[in-house]
Short mmCIF file of C-alpha atoms in Angstrom, two decimals:
data_model
loop_
_atom_site.label_atom_id
_atom_site.label_comp_id
_atom_site.label_asym_id
_atom_site.label_seq_id
_atom_site.Cartn_x
_atom_site.Cartn_y
_atom_site.Cartn_z
CA MET A 1240 201.91 110.06 -10.49
CA LEU A 1241 204.76 110.13 -12.95
CA VAL A 1242 204.21 109.13 -16.57
CA TYR A 1243 206.88 108.64 -19.22
CA LEU A 1244 206.56 107.90 -22.91
CA LEU A 1245 209.14 105.52 -24.34
CA ASP A 1246 210.06 107.12 -27.63
CA ASP A 1247 213.21 106.87 -29.74
CA ASN A 1248 215.06 104.78 -27.11
CA THR A 1249 214.51 107.31 -24.33
CA LEU A 1250 211.94 108.19 -21.69
CA LYS A 1251 210.10 111.48 -22.04
CA ILE A 1252 207.65 113.01 -19.60
CA ASP A 1253 204.05 112.45 -20.68
CA SER A 1254 200.53 112.66 -19.27
CA PHE A 1255 198.22 110.05 -17.80
CA GLU A 1256 195.62 111.00 -20.41
CA GLN A 1257 198.00 109.84 -23.13
CA VAL A 1258 198.26 106.42 -21.47
CA LEU A 1259 194.48 106.14 -21.60
CA ASN A 1260 193.92 107.70 -25.03
CA ASP A 1261 196.67 106.17 -27.15
CA GLN A 1262 197.20 102.45 -26.56
CA SER A 1263 199.67 102.33 -29.47
CA GLN A 1264 202.27 104.25 -27.47
CA THR A 1265 204.52 102.66 -24.85
CA HIS A 1266 204.47 104.11 -21.33
CA LEU A 1267 206.18 103.75 -17.99
CA CYS A 1268 204.09 104.92 -15.01
CA ILE A 1269 205.00 105.29 -11.36
CA LEU A 1270 202.26 105.81 -8.82
CA ASP A 1271 201.70 105.38 -5.13
CA PHE A 1272 199.25 103.11 -3.36
CA ASP A 1273 196.96 106.05 -2.51
CA THR A 1274 196.52 106.86 -6.22
CA LEU A 1275 195.89 103.30 -7.42
CA PRO A 1276 192.21 103.05 -6.29
CA ALA A 1277 191.30 106.03 -8.49
CA VAL A 1278 192.94 104.74 -11.68
CA TYR A 1279 193.18 100.94 -11.69
CA LEU A 1280 189.95 100.39 -13.64
CA GLN A 1281 190.95 102.99 -16.23
CA LEU A 1282 194.20 101.08 -16.74
CA GLY A 1283 192.36 97.80 -17.26
CA ILE A 1284 193.55 96.27 -13.99
CA SER A 1285 191.11 93.73 -12.56
CA GLN A 1286 189.68 93.86 -9.06
CA LYS A 1287 191.64 90.72 -8.14
CA ILE A 1288 194.99 92.25 -9.15
CA PHE A 1289 194.07 95.53 -7.43
CA ASP A 1290 193.25 93.67 -4.20
CA GLU A 1291 196.51 91.71 -4.33
CA CYS A 1292 198.48 94.87 -4.93
CA MET A 1293 196.90 96.68 -2.00
CA ARG A 1294 197.60 93.77 0.36
CA GLU A 1295 201.15 93.38 1.62
CA GLY A 1296 202.30 89.80 1.53
CA ASN A 1297 205.00 87.62 0.08
CA SER A 1298 206.94 88.43 -3.04
CA LYS A 1299 205.53 86.62 -6.05
CA PHE A 1300 205.26 86.59 -9.82
CA GLU A 1301 202.06 85.78 -11.66
CA GLY A 1302 201.87 85.47 -15.43
CA TYR A 1303 198.49 86.04 -17.08
CA ASP A 1304 197.26 86.17 -20.65
CA GLY A 1305 198.27 89.67 -21.78
CA PHE A 1306 200.10 90.86 -18.66
CA ASP A 1307 202.39 89.92 -15.80
CA PHE A 1308 202.04 90.97 -12.17
CA ILE A 1309 204.79 91.02 -9.58
CA THR A 1310 204.58 91.78 -5.89
CA LEU A 1311 207.88 92.52 -4.18
CA MET A 1312 208.69 92.90 -0.52
CA ILE A 1313 212.11 94.49 -0.84
CA PRO A 1314 214.07 94.14 2.40
CA GLU A 1315 216.18 97.00 3.60
CA THR A 1316 219.67 96.32 4.84
CA ILE A 1317 219.29 94.21 7.96
CA ARG A 1318 221.15 96.67 10.17
CA GLN A 1319 218.66 99.44 9.43
CA ASN A 1320 215.71 97.54 10.97
CA LYS A 1321 213.26 99.11 8.54
CA LYS A 1322 210.04 97.62 7.27
CA PRO A 1323 210.44 96.00 3.82
CA GLU A 1324 209.40 98.16 0.89
CA HIS A 1325 206.20 96.99 -0.81
CA THR A 1326 206.33 97.42 -4.58
CA CYS A 1327 203.99 96.05 -7.24
CA ILE A 1328 204.73 95.84 -10.94
CA TYR A 1329 202.09 95.47 -13.63
CA PHE A 1330 203.62 94.77 -17.05
CA ARG A 1331 201.91 94.42 -20.41
CA GLU A 1332 203.12 95.00 -23.95
CA ASN A 1333 202.79 98.78 -23.91
CA LEU A 1334 202.70 99.61 -20.18
CA LEU A 1335 205.09 99.11 -17.30
CA LEU A 1336 203.44 100.27 -14.09
CA PHE A 1337 205.25 100.54 -10.76
CA ILE A 1338 203.11 101.02 -7.66
CA THR A 1339 205.19 102.05 -4.66
CA ASP A 1340 205.23 104.66 -1.92
CA ARG A 1341 208.95 105.15 -2.39
CA SER A 1342 209.33 106.15 -6.00
CA GLU A 1343 212.72 107.84 -5.58
CA PHE A 1344 214.52 104.56 -6.36
CA ILE A 1345 212.79 104.27 -9.75
CA ASN A 1346 213.21 108.00 -10.40
CA ASP A 1347 216.95 107.60 -9.80
CA ILE A 1348 217.10 104.89 -12.48
CA ILE A 1349 215.29 107.17 -14.94
CA THR A 1350 217.53 110.12 -14.10
CA SER A 1351 220.72 108.10 -14.49
CA SER A 1352 219.53 106.55 -17.75
CA LEU A 1353 218.94 110.06 -19.13
CA SER A 1354 222.16 111.56 -17.82
CA GLU A 1355 224.28 108.60 -18.95
CA GLU A 1356 222.42 108.42 -22.27
CA ILE A 1357 221.50 104.77 -21.74
CA LYS A 1358 219.32 103.61 -24.60
CA ILE A 1359 216.04 102.04 -23.57
CA PRO A 1360 214.60 100.39 -26.67
CA SER A 1361 211.84 98.59 -24.76
CA LEU A 1362 210.03 98.37 -21.44
CA GLY A 1363 211.84 95.06 -20.96
CA ARG A 1364 215.14 96.95 -20.98
CA PHE A 1365 213.90 99.32 -18.27
CA PHE A 1366 212.64 96.32 -16.31
CA HIS A 1367 216.17 94.89 -16.55
CA LEU A 1368 217.67 98.20 -15.35
CA PHE A 1369 215.30 98.14 -12.36
CA PHE A 1370 216.38 94.67 -11.21
CA GLU A 1371 220.02 95.43 -11.95
CA ALA A 1372 219.89 98.50 -9.71
CA LEU A 1373 217.89 96.64 -7.08
CA THR A 1374 220.49 93.89 -6.72
CA PHE A 1375 223.63 95.91 -7.45
CA ASP A 1376 225.12 95.92 -3.95
CA ASP A 1377 223.53 92.74 -2.59
CA ARG A 1378 226.79 90.83 -2.78
CA LEU A 1379 228.58 93.45 -0.68
CA VAL A 1380 225.82 93.46 1.94
CA LEU A 1381 225.84 89.67 2.12
CA GLU A 1382 229.63 89.60 2.47
CA GLY A 1383 229.36 92.08 5.35
CA ILE A 1384 226.75 89.94 7.09
CA GLU A 1385 228.88 86.84 6.57
CA GLU A 1386 231.88 88.62 8.08
CA GLU A 1387 229.82 89.70 11.12
CA ILE A 1388 228.67 86.12 11.64
CA SER A 1389 232.22 84.81 11.33
CA ASN A 1390 233.40 87.27 13.96
CA LEU A 1391 230.88 86.02 16.54
#
């Protein structure tokens, strides 16, 4: 599990205990599906949301009073024939939680934001960076697929 405190427009490594003990601070957490069963109740995640997160299915967004929940099935490039990546996002005012077994993508966003001194004034900004990185090369992939189809 990786835990970051959003402080002074930057992400700083923090502890899970701080997430639980100080609700006034803003945190970004990344954990895998094996860790979620041990911590979801401590984070205030309901059984229903936990069950949906543990079950692979369609991508969807659900807005609730006080939090949002997103399930993503992120396809790999078609040529790679890999299973889609299952990622869940739990987002409330002071917590952005990513649940995924492939955290390196999110870690890369954090690393580049630190090295490029990108200001992150809010969890919403990091959320934006995540989707920006996720879709960055989609146009190029789609153009390549279109070209392959045209050449048939």
